[in-house]
mmCIF file of N, CA, C and O in Angstrom:
data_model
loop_
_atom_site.group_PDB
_atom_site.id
_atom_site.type_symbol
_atom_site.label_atom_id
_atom_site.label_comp_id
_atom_site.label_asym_id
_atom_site.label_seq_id
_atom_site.Cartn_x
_atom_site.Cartn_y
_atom_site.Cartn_z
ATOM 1 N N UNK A 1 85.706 -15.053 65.321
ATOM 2 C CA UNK A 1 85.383 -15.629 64.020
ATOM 3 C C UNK A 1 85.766 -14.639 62.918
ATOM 4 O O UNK A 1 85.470 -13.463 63.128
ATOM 5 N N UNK A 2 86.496 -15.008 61.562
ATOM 6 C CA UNK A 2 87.066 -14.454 60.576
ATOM 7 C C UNK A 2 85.530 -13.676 60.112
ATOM 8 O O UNK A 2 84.481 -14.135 60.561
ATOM 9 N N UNK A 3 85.526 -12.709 59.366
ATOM 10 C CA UNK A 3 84.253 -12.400 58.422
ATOM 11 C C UNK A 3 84.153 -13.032 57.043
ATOM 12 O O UNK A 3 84.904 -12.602 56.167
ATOM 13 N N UNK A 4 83.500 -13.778 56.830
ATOM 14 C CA UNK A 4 82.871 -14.444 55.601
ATOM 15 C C UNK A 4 83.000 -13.435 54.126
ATOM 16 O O UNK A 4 82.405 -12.362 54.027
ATOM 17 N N UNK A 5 83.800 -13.955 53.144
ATOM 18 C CA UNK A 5 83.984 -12.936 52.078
ATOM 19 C C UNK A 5 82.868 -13.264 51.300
ATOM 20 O O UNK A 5 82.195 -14.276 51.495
ATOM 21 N N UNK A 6 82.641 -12.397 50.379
ATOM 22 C CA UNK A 6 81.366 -12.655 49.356
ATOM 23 C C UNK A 6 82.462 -12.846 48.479
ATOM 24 O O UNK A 6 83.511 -12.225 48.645
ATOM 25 N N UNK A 7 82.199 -14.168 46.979
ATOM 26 C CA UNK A 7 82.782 -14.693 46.082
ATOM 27 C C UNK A 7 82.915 -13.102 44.785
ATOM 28 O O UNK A 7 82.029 -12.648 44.060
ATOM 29 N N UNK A 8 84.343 -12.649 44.949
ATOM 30 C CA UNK A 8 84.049 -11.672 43.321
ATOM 31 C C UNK A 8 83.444 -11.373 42.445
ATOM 32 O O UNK A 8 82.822 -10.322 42.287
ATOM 33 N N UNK A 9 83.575 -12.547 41.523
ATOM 34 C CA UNK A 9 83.169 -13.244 40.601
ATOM 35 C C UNK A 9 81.839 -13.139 40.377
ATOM 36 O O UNK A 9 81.284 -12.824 39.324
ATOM 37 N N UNK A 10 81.151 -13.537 41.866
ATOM 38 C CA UNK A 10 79.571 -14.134 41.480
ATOM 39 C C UNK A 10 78.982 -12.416 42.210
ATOM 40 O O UNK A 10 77.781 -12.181 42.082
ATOM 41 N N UNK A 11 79.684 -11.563 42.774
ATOM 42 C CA UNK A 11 79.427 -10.096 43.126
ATOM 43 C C UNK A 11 78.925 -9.449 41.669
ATOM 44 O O UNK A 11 77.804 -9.010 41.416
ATOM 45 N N UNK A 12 80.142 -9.525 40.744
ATOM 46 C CA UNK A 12 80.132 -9.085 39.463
ATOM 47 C C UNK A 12 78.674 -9.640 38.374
ATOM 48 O O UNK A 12 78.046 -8.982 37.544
ATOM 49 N N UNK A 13 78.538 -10.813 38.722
ATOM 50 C CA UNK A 13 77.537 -11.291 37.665
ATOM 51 C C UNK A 13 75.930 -10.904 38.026
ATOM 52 O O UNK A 13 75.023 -10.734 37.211
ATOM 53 N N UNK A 14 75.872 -10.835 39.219
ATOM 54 C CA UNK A 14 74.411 -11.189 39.795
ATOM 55 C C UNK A 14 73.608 -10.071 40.237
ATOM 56 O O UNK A 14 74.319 -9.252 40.818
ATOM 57 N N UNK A 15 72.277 -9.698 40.173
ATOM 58 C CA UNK A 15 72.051 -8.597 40.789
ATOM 59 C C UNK A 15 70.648 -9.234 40.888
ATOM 60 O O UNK A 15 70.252 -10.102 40.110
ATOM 61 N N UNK A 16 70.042 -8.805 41.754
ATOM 62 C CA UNK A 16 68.673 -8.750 42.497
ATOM 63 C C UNK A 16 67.303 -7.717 42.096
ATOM 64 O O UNK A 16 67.516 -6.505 42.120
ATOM 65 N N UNK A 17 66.181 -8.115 41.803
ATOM 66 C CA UNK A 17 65.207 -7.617 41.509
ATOM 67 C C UNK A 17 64.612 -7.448 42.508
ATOM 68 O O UNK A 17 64.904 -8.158 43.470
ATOM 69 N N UNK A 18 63.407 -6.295 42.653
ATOM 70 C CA UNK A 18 63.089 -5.911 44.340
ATOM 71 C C UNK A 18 62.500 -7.045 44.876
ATOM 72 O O UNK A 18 62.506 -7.423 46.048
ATOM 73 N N UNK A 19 61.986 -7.553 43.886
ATOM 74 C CA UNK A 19 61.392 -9.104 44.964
ATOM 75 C C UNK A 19 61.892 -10.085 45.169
ATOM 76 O O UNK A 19 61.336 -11.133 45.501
ATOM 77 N N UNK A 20 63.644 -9.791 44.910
ATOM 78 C CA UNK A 20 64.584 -11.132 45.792
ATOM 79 C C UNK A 20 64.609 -11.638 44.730
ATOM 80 O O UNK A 20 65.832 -11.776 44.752
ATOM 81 N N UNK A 21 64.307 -12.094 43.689
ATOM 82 C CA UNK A 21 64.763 -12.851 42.787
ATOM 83 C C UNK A 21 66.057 -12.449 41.707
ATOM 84 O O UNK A 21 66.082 -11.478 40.952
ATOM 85 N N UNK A 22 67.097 -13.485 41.876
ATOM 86 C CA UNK A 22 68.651 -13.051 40.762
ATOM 87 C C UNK A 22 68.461 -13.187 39.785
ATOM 88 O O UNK A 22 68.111 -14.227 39.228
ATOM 89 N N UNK A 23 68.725 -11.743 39.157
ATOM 90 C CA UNK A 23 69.399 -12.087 37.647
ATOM 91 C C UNK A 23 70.263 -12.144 37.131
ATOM 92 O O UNK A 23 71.223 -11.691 37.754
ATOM 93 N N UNK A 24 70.621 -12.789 35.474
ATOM 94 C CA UNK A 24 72.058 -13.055 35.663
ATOM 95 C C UNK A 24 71.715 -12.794 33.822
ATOM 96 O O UNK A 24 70.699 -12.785 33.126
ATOM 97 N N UNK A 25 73.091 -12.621 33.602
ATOM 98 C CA UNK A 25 73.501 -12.177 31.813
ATOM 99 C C UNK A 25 73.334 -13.683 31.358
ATOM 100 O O UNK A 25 73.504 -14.683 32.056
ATOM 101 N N UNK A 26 72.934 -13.610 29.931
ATOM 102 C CA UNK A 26 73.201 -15.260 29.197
ATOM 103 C C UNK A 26 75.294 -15.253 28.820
ATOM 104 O O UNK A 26 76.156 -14.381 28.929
ATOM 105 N N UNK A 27 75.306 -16.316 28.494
ATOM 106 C CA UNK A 27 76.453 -16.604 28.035
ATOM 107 C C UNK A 27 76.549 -16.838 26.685
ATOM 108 O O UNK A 27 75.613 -17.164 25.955
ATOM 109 N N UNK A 28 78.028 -16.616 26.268
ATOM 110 C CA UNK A 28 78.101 -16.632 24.580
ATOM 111 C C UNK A 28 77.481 -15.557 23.998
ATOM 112 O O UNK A 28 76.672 -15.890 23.132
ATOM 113 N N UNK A 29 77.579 -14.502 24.165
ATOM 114 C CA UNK A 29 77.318 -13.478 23.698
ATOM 115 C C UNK A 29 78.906 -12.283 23.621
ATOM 116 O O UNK A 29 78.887 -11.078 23.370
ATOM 117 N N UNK A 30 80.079 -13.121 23.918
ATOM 118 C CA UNK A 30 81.223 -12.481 23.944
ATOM 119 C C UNK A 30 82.083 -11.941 23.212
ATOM 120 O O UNK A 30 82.345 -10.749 23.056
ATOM 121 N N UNK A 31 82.618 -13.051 22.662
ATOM 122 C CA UNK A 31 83.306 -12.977 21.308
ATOM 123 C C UNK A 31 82.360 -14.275 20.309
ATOM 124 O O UNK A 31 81.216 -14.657 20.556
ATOM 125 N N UNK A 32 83.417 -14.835 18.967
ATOM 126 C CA UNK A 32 83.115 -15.626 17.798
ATOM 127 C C UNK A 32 81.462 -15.303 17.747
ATOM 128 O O UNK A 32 80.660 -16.137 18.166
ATOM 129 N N UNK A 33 80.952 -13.760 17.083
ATOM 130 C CA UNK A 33 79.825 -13.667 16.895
ATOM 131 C C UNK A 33 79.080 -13.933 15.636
ATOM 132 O O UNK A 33 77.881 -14.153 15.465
ATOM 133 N N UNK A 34 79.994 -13.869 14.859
ATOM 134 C CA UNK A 34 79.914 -13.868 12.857
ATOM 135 C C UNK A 34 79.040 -15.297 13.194
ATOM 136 O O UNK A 34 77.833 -15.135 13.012
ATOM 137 N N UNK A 35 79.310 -16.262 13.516
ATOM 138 C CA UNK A 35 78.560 -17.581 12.670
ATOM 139 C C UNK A 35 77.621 -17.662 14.030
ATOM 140 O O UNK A 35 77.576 -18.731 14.638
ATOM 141 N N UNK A 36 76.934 -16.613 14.460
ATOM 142 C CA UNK A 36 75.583 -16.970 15.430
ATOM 143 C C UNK A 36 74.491 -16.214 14.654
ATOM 144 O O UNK A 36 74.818 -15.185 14.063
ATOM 145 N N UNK A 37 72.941 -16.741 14.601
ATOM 146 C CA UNK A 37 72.454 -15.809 13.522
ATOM 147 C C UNK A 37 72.221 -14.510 14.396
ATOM 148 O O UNK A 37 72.905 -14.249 15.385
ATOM 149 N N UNK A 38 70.957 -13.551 13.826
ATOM 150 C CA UNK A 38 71.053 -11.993 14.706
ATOM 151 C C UNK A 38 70.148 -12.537 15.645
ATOM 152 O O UNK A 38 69.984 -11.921 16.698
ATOM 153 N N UNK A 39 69.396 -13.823 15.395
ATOM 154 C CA UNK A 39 68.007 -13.804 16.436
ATOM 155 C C UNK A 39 68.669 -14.571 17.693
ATOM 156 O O UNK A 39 68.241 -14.415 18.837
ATOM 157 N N UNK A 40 69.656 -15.339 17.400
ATOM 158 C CA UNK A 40 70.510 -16.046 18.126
ATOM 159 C C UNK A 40 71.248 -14.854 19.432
ATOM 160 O O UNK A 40 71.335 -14.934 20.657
ATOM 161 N N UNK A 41 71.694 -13.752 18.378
ATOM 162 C CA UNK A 41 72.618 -12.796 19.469
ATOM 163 C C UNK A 41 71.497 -11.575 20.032
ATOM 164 O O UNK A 41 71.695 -11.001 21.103
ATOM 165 N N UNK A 42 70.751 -11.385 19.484
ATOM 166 C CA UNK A 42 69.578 -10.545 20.018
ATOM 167 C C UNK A 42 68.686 -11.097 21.702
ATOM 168 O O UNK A 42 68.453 -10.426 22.707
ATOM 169 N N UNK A 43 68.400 -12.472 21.412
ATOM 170 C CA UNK A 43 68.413 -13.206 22.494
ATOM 171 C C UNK A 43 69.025 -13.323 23.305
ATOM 172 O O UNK A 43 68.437 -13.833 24.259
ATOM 173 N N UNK A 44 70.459 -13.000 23.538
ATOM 174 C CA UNK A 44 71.381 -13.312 24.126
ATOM 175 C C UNK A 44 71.573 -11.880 24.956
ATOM 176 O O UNK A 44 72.000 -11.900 26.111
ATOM 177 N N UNK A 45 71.198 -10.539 24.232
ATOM 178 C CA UNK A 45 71.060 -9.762 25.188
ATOM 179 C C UNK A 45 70.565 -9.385 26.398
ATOM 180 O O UNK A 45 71.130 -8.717 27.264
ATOM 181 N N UNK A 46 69.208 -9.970 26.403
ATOM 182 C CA UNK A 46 68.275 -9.879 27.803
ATOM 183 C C UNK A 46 68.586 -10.372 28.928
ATOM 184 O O UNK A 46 69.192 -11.435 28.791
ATOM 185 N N UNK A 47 68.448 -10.092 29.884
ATOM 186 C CA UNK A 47 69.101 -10.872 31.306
ATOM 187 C C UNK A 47 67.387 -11.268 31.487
ATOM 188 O O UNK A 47 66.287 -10.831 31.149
ATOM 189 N N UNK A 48 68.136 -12.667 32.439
ATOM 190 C CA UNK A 48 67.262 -13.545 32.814
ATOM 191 C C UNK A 48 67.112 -14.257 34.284
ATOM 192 O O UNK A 48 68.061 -14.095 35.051
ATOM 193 N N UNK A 49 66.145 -14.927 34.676
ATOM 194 C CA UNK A 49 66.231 -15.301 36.045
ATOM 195 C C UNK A 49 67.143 -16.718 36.265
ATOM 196 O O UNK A 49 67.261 -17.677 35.502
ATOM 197 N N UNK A 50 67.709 -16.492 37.527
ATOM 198 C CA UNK A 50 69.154 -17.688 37.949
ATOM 199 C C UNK A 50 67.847 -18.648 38.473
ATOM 200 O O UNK A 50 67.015 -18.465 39.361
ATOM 201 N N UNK A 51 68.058 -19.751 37.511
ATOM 202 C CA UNK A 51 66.851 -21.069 37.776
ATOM 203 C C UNK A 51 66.810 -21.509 39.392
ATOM 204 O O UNK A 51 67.844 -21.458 40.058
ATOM 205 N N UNK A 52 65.828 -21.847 39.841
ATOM 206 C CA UNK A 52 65.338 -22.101 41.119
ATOM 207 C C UNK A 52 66.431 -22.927 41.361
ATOM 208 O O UNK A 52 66.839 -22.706 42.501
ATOM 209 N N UNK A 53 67.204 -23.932 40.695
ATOM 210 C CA UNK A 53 67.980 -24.779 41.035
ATOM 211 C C UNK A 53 69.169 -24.799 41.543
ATOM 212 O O UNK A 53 69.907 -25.603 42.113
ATOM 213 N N UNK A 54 69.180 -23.425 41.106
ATOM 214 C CA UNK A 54 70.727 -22.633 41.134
ATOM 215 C C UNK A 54 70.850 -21.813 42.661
ATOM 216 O O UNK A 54 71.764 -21.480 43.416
ATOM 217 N N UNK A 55 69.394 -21.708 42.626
ATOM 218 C CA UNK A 55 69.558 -19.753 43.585
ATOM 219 C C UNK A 55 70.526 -20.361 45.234
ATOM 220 O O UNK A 55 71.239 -19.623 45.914
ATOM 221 N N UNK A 56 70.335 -21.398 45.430
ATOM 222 C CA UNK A 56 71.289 -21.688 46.500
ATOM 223 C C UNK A 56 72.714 -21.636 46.293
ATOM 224 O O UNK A 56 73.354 -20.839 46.979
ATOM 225 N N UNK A 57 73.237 -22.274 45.556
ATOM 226 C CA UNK A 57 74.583 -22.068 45.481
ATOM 227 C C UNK A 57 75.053 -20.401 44.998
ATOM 228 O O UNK A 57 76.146 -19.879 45.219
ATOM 229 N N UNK A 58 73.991 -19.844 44.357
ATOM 230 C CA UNK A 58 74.725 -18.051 43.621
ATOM 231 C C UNK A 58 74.503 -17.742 45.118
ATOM 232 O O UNK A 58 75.309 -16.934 45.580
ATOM 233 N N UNK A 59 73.446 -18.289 46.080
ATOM 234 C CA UNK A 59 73.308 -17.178 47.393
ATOM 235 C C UNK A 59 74.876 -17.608 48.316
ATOM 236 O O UNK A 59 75.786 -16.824 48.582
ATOM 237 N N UNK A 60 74.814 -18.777 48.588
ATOM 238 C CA UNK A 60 76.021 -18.892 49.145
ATOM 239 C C UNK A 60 77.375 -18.282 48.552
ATOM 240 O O UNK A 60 78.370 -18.062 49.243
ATOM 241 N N UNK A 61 77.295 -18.081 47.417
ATOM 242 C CA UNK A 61 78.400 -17.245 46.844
ATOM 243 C C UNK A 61 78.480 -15.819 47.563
ATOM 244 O O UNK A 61 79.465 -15.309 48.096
ATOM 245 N N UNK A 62 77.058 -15.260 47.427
ATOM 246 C CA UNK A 62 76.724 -13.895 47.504
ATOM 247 C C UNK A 62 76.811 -13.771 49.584
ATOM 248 O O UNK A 62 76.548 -12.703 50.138
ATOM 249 N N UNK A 63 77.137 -14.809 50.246
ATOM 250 C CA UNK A 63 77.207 -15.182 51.502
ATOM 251 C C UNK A 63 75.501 -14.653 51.895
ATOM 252 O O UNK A 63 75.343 -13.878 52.838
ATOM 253 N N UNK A 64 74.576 -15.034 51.275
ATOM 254 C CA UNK A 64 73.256 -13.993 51.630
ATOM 255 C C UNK A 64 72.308 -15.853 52.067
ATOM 256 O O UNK A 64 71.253 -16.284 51.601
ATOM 257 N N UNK A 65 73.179 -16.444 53.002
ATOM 258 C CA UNK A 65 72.539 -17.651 53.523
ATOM 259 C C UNK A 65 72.271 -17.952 54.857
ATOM 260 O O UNK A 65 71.722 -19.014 55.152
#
C-alpha cells in the first residue's frame, strides 16, 4: 500500500491546541485593507476554532482519520 500524503495546503493553515481542537486564521485580512474599518481588521487578527462541522474534512486533509 502507497503512504497516504497529508494535503499542503491544509498542513500550512491548521494547527492544534493541546486538547485536539484546530485552529485556523480568519480570512480577508490580506490585501484591499483601506475600506475595512480598524475593528473590522483587528478582529480579523485572532485565530479561531475550525467549526465542529468542518473538523472532519480539515482531519482528513491532515490524514489524522
Amino acid at each position: 500500500m502507497p503512504k497516504v500524503k497529508t494535503n499542503s495546503g491544509a498542513k500550512k493553515r491548521f494547527r492544534f491546541t493541546g486538547t485536539g481542537k484546530i485552529k485556523r486564521h480568519h480570512a480577508y485580512h490580506s490585501h484591499i485593507l483601506t475600506k475595512k474599518t480598524k475593528k473590522q481588521k483587528r478582529n480579523l487578527l485572532h485565530q479561531t476554532m475550525v467549526d465542529h462541522s468542518d473538523v472532519r474534512q480539515v482531519r482528513d486533509l491532515l490524514c489524522l482519520r
